[in-house]
PDB file of C-alpha atoms in Angstrom:
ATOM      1  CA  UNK A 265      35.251 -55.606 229.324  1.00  0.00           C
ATOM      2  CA  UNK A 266      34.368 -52.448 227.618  1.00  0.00           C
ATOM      3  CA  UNK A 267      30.457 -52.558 226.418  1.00  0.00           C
ATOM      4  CA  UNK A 268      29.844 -49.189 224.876  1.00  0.00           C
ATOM      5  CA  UNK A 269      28.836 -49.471 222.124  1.00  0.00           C
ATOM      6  CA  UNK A 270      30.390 -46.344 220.710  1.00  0.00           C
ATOM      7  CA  UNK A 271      33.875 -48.000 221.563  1.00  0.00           C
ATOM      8  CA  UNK A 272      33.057 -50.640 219.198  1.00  0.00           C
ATOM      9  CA  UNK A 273      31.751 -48.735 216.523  1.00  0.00           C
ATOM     10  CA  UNK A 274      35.042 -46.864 216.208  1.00  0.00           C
ATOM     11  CA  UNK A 275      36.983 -49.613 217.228  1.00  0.00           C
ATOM     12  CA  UNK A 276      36.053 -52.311 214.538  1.00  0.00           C
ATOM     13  CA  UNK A 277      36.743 -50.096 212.112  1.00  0.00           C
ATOM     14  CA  UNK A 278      40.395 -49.156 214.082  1.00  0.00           C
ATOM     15  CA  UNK A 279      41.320 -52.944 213.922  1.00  0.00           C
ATOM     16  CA  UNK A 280      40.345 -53.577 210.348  1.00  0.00           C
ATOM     17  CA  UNK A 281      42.359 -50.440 209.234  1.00  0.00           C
ATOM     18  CA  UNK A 282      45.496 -51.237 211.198  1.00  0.00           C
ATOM     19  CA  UNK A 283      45.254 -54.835 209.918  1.00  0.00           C
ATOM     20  CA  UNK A 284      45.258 -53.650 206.447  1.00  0.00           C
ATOM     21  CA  UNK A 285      48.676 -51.144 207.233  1.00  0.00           C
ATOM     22  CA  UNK A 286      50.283 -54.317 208.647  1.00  0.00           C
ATOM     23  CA  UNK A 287      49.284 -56.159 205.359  1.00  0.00           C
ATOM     24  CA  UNK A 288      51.386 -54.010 203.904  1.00  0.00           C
ATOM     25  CA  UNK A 289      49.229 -51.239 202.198  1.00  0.00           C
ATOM     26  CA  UNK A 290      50.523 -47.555 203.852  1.00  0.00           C
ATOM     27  CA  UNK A 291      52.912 -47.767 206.422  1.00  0.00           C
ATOM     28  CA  UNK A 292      50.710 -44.750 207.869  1.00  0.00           C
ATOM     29  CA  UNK A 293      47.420 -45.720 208.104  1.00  0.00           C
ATOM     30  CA  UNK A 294      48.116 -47.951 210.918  1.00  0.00           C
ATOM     31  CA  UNK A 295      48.444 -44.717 212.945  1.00  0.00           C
ATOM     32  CA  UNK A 296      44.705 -43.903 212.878  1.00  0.00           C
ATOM     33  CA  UNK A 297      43.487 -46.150 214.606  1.00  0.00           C
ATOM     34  CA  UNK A 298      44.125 -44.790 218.490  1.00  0.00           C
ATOM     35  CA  UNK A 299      43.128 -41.342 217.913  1.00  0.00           C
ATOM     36  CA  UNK A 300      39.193 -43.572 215.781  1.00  0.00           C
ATOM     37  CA  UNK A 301      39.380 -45.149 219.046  1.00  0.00           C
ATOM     38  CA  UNK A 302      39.873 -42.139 221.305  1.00  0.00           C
ATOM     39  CA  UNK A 303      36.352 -40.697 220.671  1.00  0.00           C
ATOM     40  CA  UNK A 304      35.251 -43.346 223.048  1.00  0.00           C
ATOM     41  CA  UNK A 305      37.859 -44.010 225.746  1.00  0.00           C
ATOM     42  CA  UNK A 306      41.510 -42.462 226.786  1.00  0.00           C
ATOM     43  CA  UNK A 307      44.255 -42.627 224.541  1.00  0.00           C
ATOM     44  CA  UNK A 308      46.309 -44.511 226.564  1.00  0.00           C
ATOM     45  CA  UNK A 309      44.097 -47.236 227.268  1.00  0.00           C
ATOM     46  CA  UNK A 310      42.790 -47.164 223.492  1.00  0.00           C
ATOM     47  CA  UNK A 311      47.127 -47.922 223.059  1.00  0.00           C
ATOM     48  CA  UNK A 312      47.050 -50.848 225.954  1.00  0.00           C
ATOM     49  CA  UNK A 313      43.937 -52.588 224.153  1.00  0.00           C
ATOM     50  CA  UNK A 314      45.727 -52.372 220.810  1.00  0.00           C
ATOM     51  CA  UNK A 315      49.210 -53.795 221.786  1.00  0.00           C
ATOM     52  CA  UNK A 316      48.324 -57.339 221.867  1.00  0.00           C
ATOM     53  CA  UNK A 317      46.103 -56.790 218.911  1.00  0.00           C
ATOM     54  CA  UNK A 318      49.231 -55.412 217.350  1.00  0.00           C
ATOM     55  CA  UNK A 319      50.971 -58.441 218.229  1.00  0.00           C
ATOM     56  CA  UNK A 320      48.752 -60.940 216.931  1.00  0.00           C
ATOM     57  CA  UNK A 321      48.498 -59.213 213.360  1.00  0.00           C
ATOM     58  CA  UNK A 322      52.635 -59.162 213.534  1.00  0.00           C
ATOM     59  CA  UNK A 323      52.605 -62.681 213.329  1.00  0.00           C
ATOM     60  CA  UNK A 324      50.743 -62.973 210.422  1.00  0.00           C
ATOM     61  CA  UNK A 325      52.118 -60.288 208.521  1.00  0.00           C
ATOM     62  CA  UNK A 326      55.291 -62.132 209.453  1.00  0.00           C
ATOM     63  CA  UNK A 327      53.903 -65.012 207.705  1.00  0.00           C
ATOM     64  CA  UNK A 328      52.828 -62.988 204.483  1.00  0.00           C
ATOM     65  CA  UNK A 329      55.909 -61.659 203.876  1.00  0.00           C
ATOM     66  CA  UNK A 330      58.405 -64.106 205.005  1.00  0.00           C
ATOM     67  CA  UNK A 331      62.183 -63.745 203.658  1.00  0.00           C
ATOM     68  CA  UNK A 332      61.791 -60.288 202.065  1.00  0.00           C
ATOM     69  CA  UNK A 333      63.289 -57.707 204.235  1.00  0.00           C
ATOM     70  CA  UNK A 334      66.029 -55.713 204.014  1.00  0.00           C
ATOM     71  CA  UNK A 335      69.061 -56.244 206.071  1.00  0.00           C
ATOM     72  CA  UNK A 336      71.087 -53.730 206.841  1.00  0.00           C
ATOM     73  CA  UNK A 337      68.178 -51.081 207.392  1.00  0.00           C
ATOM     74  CA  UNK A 338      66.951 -53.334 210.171  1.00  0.00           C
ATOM     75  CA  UNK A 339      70.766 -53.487 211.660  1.00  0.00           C
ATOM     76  CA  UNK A 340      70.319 -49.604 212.046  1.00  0.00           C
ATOM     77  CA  UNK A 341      66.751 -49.015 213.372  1.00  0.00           C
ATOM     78  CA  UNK A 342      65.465 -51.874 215.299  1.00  0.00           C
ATOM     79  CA  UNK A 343      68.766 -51.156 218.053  1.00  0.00           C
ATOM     80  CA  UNK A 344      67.973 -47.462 217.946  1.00  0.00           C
ATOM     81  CA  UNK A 345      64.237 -48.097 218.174  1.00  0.00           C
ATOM     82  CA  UNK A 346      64.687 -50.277 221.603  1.00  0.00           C
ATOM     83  CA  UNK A 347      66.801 -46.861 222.898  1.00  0.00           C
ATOM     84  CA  UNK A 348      63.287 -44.580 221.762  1.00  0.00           C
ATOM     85  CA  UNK A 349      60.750 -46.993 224.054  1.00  0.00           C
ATOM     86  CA  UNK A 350      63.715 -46.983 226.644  1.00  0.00           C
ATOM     87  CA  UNK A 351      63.544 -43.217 226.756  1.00  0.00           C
ATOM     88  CA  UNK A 352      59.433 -43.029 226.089  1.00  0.00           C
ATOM     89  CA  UNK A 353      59.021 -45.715 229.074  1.00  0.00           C
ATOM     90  CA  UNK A 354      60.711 -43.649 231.659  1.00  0.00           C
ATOM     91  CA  UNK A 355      59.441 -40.406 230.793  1.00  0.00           C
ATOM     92  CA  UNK A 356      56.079 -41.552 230.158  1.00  0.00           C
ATOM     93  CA  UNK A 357      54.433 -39.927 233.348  1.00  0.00           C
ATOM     94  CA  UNK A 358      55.816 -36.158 231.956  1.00  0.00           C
ATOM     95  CA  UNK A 359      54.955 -36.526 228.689  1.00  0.00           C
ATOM     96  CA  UNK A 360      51.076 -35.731 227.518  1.00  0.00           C
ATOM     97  CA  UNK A 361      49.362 -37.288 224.588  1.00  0.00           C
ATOM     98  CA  UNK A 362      49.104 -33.998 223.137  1.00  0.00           C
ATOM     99  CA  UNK A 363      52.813 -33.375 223.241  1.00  0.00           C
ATOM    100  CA  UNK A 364      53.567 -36.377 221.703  1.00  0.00           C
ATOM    101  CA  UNK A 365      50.770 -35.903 218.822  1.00  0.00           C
ATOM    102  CA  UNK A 366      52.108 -32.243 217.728  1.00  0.00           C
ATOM    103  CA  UNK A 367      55.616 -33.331 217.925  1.00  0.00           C
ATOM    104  CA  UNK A 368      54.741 -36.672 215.440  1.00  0.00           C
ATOM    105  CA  UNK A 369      52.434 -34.675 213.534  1.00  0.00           C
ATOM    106  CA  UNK A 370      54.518 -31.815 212.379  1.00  0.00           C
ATOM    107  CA  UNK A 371      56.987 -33.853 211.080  1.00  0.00           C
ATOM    108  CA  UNK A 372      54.969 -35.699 208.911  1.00  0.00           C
ATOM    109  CA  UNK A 373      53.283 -33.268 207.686  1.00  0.00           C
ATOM    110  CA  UNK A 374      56.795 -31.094 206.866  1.00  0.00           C
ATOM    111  CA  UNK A 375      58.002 -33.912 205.614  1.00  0.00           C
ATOM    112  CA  UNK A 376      55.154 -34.535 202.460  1.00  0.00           C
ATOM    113  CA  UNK A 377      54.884 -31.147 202.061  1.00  0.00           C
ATOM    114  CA  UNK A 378      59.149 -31.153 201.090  1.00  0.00           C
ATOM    115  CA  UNK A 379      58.301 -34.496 199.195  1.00  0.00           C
ATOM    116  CA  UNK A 380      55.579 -33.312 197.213  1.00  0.00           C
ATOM    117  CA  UNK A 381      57.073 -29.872 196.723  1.00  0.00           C
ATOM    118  CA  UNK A 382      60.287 -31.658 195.240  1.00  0.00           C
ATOM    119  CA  UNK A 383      58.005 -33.742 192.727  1.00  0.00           C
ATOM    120  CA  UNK A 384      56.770 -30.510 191.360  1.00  0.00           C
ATOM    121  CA  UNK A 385      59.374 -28.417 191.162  1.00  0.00           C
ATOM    122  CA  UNK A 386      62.673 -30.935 189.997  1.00  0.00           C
ATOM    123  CA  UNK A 387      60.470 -33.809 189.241  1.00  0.00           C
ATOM    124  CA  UNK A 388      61.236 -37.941 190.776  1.00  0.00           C
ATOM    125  CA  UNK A 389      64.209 -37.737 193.343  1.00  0.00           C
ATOM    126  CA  UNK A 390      66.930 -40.379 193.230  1.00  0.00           C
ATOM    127  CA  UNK A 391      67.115 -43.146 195.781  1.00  0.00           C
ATOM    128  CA  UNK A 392      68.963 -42.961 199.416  1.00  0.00           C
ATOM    129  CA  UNK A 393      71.266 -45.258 200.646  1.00  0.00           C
ATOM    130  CA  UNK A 394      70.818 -46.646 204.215  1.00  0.00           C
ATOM    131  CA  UNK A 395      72.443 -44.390 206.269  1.00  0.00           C
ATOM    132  CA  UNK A 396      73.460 -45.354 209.866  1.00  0.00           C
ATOM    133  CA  UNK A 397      73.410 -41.518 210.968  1.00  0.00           C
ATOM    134  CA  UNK A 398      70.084 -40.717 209.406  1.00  0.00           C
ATOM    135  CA  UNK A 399      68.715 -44.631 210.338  1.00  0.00           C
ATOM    136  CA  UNK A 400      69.408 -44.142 214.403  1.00  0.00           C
ATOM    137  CA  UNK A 401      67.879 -40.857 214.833  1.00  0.00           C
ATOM    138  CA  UNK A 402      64.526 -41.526 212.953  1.00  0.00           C
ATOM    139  CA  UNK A 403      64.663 -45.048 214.408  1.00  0.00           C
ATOM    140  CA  UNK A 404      65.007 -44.071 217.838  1.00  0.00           C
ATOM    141  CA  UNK A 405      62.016 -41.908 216.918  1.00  0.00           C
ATOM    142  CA  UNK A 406      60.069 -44.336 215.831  1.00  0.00           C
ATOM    143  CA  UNK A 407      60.223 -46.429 218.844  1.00  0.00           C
ATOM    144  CA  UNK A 408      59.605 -43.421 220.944  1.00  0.00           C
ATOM    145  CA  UNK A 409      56.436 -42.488 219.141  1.00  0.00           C
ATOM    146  CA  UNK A 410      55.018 -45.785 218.738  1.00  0.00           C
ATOM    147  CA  UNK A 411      55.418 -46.348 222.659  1.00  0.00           C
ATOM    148  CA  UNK A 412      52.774 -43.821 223.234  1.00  0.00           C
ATOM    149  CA  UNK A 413      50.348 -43.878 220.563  1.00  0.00           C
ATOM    150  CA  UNK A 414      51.534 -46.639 218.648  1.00  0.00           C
ATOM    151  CA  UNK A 415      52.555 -43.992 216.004  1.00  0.00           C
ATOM    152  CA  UNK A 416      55.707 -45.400 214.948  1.00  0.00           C
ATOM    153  CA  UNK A 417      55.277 -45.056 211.207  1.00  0.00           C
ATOM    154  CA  UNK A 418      55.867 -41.666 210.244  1.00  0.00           C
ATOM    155  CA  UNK A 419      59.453 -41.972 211.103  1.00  0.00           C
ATOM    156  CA  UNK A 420      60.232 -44.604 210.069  1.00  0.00           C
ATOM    157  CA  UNK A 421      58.639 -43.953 206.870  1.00  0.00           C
ATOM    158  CA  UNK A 422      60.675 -40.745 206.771  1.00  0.00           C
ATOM    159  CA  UNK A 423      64.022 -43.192 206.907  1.00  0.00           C
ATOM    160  CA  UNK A 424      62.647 -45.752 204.531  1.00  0.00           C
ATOM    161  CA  UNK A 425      60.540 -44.111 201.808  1.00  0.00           C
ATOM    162  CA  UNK A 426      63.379 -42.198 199.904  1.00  0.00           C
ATOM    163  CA  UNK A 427      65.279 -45.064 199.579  1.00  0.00           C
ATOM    164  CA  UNK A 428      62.248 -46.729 197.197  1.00  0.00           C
ATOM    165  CA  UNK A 429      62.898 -50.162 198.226  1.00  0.00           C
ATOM    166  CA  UNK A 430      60.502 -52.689 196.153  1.00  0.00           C
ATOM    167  CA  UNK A 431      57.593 -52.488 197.413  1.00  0.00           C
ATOM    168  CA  UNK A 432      57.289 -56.186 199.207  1.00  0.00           C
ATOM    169  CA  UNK A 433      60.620 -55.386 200.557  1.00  0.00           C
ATOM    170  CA  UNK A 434      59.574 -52.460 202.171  1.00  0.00           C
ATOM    171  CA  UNK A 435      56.819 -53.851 203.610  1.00  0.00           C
ATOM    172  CA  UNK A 436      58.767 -57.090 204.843  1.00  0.00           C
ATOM    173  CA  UNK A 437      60.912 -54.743 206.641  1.00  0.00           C
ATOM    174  CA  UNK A 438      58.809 -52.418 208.468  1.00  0.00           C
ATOM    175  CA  UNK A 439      56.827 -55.429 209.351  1.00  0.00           C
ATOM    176  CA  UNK A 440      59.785 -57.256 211.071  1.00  0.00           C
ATOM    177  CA  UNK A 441      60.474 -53.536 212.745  1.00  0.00           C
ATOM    178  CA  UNK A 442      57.095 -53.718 214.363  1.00  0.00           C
ATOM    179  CA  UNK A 443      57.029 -57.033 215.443  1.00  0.00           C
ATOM    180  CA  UNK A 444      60.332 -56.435 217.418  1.00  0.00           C
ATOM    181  CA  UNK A 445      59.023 -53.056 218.782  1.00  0.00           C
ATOM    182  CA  UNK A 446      55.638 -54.099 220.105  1.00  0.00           C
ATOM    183  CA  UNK A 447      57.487 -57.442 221.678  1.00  0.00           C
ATOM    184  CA  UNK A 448      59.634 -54.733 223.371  1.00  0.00           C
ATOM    185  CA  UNK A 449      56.850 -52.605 224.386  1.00  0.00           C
ATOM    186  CA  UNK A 450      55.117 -55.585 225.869  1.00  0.00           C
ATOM    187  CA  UNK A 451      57.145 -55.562 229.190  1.00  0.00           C
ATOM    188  CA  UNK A 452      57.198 -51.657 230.217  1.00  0.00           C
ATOM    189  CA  UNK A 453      53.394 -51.245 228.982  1.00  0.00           C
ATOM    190  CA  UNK A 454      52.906 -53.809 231.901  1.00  0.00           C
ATOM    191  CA  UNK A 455      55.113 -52.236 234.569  1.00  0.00           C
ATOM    192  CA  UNK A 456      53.266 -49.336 233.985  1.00  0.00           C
ATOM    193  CA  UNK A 457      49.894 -51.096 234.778  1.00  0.00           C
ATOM    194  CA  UNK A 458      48.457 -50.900 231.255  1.00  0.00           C
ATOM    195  CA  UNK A 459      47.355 -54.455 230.426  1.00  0.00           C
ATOM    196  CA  UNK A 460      44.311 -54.823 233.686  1.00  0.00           C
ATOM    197  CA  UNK A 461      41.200 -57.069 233.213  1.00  0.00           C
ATOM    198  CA  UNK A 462      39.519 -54.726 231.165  1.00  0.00           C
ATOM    199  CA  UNK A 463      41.629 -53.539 228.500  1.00  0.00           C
ATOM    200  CA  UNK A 464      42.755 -57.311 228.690  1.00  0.00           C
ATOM    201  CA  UNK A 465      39.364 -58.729 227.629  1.00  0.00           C
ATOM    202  CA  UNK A 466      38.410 -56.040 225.610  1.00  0.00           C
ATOM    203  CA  UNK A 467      41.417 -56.545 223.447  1.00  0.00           C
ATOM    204  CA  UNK A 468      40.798 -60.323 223.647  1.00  0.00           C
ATOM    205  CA  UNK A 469      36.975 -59.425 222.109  1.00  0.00           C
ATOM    206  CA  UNK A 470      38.846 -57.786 218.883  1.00  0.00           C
ATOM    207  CA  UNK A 471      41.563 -59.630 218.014  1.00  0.00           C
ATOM    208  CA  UNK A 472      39.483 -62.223 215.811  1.00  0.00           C
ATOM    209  CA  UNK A 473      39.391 -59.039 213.580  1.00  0.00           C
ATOM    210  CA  UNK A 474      43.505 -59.001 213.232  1.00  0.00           C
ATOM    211  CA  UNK A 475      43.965 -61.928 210.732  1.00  0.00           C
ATOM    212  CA  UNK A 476      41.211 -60.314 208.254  1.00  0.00           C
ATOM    213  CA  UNK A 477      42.721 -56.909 208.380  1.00  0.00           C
ATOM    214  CA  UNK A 478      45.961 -58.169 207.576  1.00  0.00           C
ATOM    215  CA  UNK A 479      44.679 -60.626 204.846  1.00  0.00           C
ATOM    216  CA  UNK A 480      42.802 -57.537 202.916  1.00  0.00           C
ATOM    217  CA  UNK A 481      45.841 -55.790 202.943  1.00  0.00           C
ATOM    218  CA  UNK A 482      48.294 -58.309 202.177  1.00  0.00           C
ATOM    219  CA  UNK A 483      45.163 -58.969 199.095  1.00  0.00           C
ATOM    220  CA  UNK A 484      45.415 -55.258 197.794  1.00  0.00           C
ATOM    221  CA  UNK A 485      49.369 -55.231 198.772  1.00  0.00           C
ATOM    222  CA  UNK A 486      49.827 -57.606 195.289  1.00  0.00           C
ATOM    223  CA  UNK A 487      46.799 -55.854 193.464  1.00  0.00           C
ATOM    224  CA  UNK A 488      48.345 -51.917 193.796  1.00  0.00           C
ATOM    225  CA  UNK A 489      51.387 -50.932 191.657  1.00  0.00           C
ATOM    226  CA  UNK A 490      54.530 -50.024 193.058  1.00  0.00           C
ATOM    227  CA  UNK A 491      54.406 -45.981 192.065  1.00  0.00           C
ATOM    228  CA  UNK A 492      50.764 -46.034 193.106  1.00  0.00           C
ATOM    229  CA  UNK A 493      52.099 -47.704 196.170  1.00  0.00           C
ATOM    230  CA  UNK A 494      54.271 -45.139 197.308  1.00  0.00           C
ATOM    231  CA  UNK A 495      52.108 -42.333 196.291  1.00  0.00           C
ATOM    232  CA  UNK A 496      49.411 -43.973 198.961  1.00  0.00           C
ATOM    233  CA  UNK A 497      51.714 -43.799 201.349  1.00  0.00           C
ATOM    234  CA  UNK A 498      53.176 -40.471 201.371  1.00  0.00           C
ATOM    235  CA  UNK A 499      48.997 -39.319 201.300  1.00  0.00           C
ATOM    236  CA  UNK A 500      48.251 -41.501 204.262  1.00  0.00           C
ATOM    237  CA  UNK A 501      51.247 -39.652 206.079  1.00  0.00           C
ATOM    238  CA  UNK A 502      49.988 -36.209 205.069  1.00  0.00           C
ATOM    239  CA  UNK A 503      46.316 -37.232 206.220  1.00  0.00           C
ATOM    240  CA  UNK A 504      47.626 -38.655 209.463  1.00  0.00           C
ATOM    241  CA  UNK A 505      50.265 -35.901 210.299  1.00  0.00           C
ATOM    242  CA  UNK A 506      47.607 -33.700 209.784  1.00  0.00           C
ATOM    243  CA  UNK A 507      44.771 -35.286 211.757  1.00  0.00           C
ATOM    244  CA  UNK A 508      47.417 -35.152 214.822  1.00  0.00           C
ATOM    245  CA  UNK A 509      47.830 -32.124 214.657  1.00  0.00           C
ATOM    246  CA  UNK A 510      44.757 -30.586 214.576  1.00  0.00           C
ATOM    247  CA  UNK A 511      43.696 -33.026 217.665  1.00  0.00           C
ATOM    248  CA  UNK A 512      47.022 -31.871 219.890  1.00  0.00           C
ATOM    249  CA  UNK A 513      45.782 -28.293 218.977  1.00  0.00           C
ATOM    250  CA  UNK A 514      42.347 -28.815 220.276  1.00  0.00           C
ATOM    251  CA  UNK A 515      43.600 -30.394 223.663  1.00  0.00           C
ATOM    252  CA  UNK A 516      46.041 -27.402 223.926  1.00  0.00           C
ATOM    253  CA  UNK A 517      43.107 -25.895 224.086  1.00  0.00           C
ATOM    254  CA  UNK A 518      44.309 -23.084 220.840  1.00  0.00           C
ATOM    255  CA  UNK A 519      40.960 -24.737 218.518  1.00  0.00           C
ATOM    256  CA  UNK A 520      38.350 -24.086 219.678  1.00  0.00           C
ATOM    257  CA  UNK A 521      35.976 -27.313 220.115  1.00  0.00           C
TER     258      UNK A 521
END
């Protein structure tokens, strides 16, 4: 098991914070907490220890928000998103973390900057349908991203946001998404020898945080109004996208350190 103590300074934290995303509070903020726990150890075996963590705070997010989910999105993207890890899984040894930082991070942060600019300038934009088209592409995205880093929500959140579900309803169903996804992830994370003794126990250490994370989110989930809601969340993807960014730049080696 991992006994620096700078892992679990940054770690703790990571947990907590990704508990309260899968509460239901910012469907981004969950995406913080590899690169918190990357000032310590790799990012890949930062995403190893999380994945069962992941798992264990699915099932009781499951449990918070039971029956509310919507339907036909999860017809479109949870399909797509199984073709995304199929695609990250065998081109995982050509793709570095940095590559797949820049490439998540841009888009997020394009896509607030359109949002926010639209707000401004013409004021609250009407609602999307689901869209099969629009659904696939950002879903096999999201699976694709969160194989990696476990950085699944800024696409999806690009699919789901315009179509301002109610708020429990979006949560219910990106919360069903992950569950599937990190079940899915489960068997090529372990072909690709990411689960060994270490990252086993380490994660084994931590997961007594998962059910509190999740229960202070699911807590502030019913406590936070539905525009404040949103308004969280496209901020959290900003922050996030941005934080990406500037990391892939630095291992790119165009920042200087």
């Amino acid at each position: 098991m991992i006994t620096d103590p700078l892992f679990f300074a940054v770690a703790i934290p990571a947990v907590l914070i990704v508990g309260i995303s899968k509460g239901g509070l910012g469907g981004g903020l969950g995406m913080l907490a590899v690169p918190l726990m990357s000032m310590a150890i790799s990012p890949f075996q930062a995403a190893a220890i999380m994945l069962p963590i992941l798992i264990v705070m699915d099932l009781v997010s499951l449990w918070g928000f039971r029956g509310r989910y919507d339907r036909t999105n999860l017809k479109i993207i949870l399909p797509s998103a199984v073709v995304g890890i199929t695609i990250a899984a065998l081109t995982f040894r050509y793709m570095t973390e940095a590559d797949i930082k820049l490439l998540i991070g841009t888009i997020a942060i394009l896509f607030t900057a359109n949002y926010f600019y639209k707000q401004l300038r013409h004021g609250p934009q009407p609602a999307r349908a689901a869209d099969p088209l629009r659904g696939s592409f950002w879903g096999t995205l999201a699976g694709f991203t969160s194989f990696s880093v476990h950085a699944g929500g800024p696409p999806l959140n690009i699919y789901l946001l315009p179509q301002k579900l109610e708020k429990s309803l979006f949560a219910g169903t990106t919360v069903i998404f992950y569950a599937v996804v990190n079940m899915v992830k489960v068997l090529p994370y372990f072909l690709l020898g990411q689960f060994d003794s270490t990252n086993l126990s380490t994660s084994a250490t931590l997961v007594i945080l998962a059910p509190i994370g999740v229960s202070i989110g699911i807590w502030l989930h019913h406590r936070v109004n539905e525009q404040r809601f949103y308004l969280i969340c496209y901020l959290l993807l900003l922050i996030t996208g941005t934080k990406l960014v500037w990391e892939a730049l630095h291992e790119f080696g165009l920042l200087a350190s």
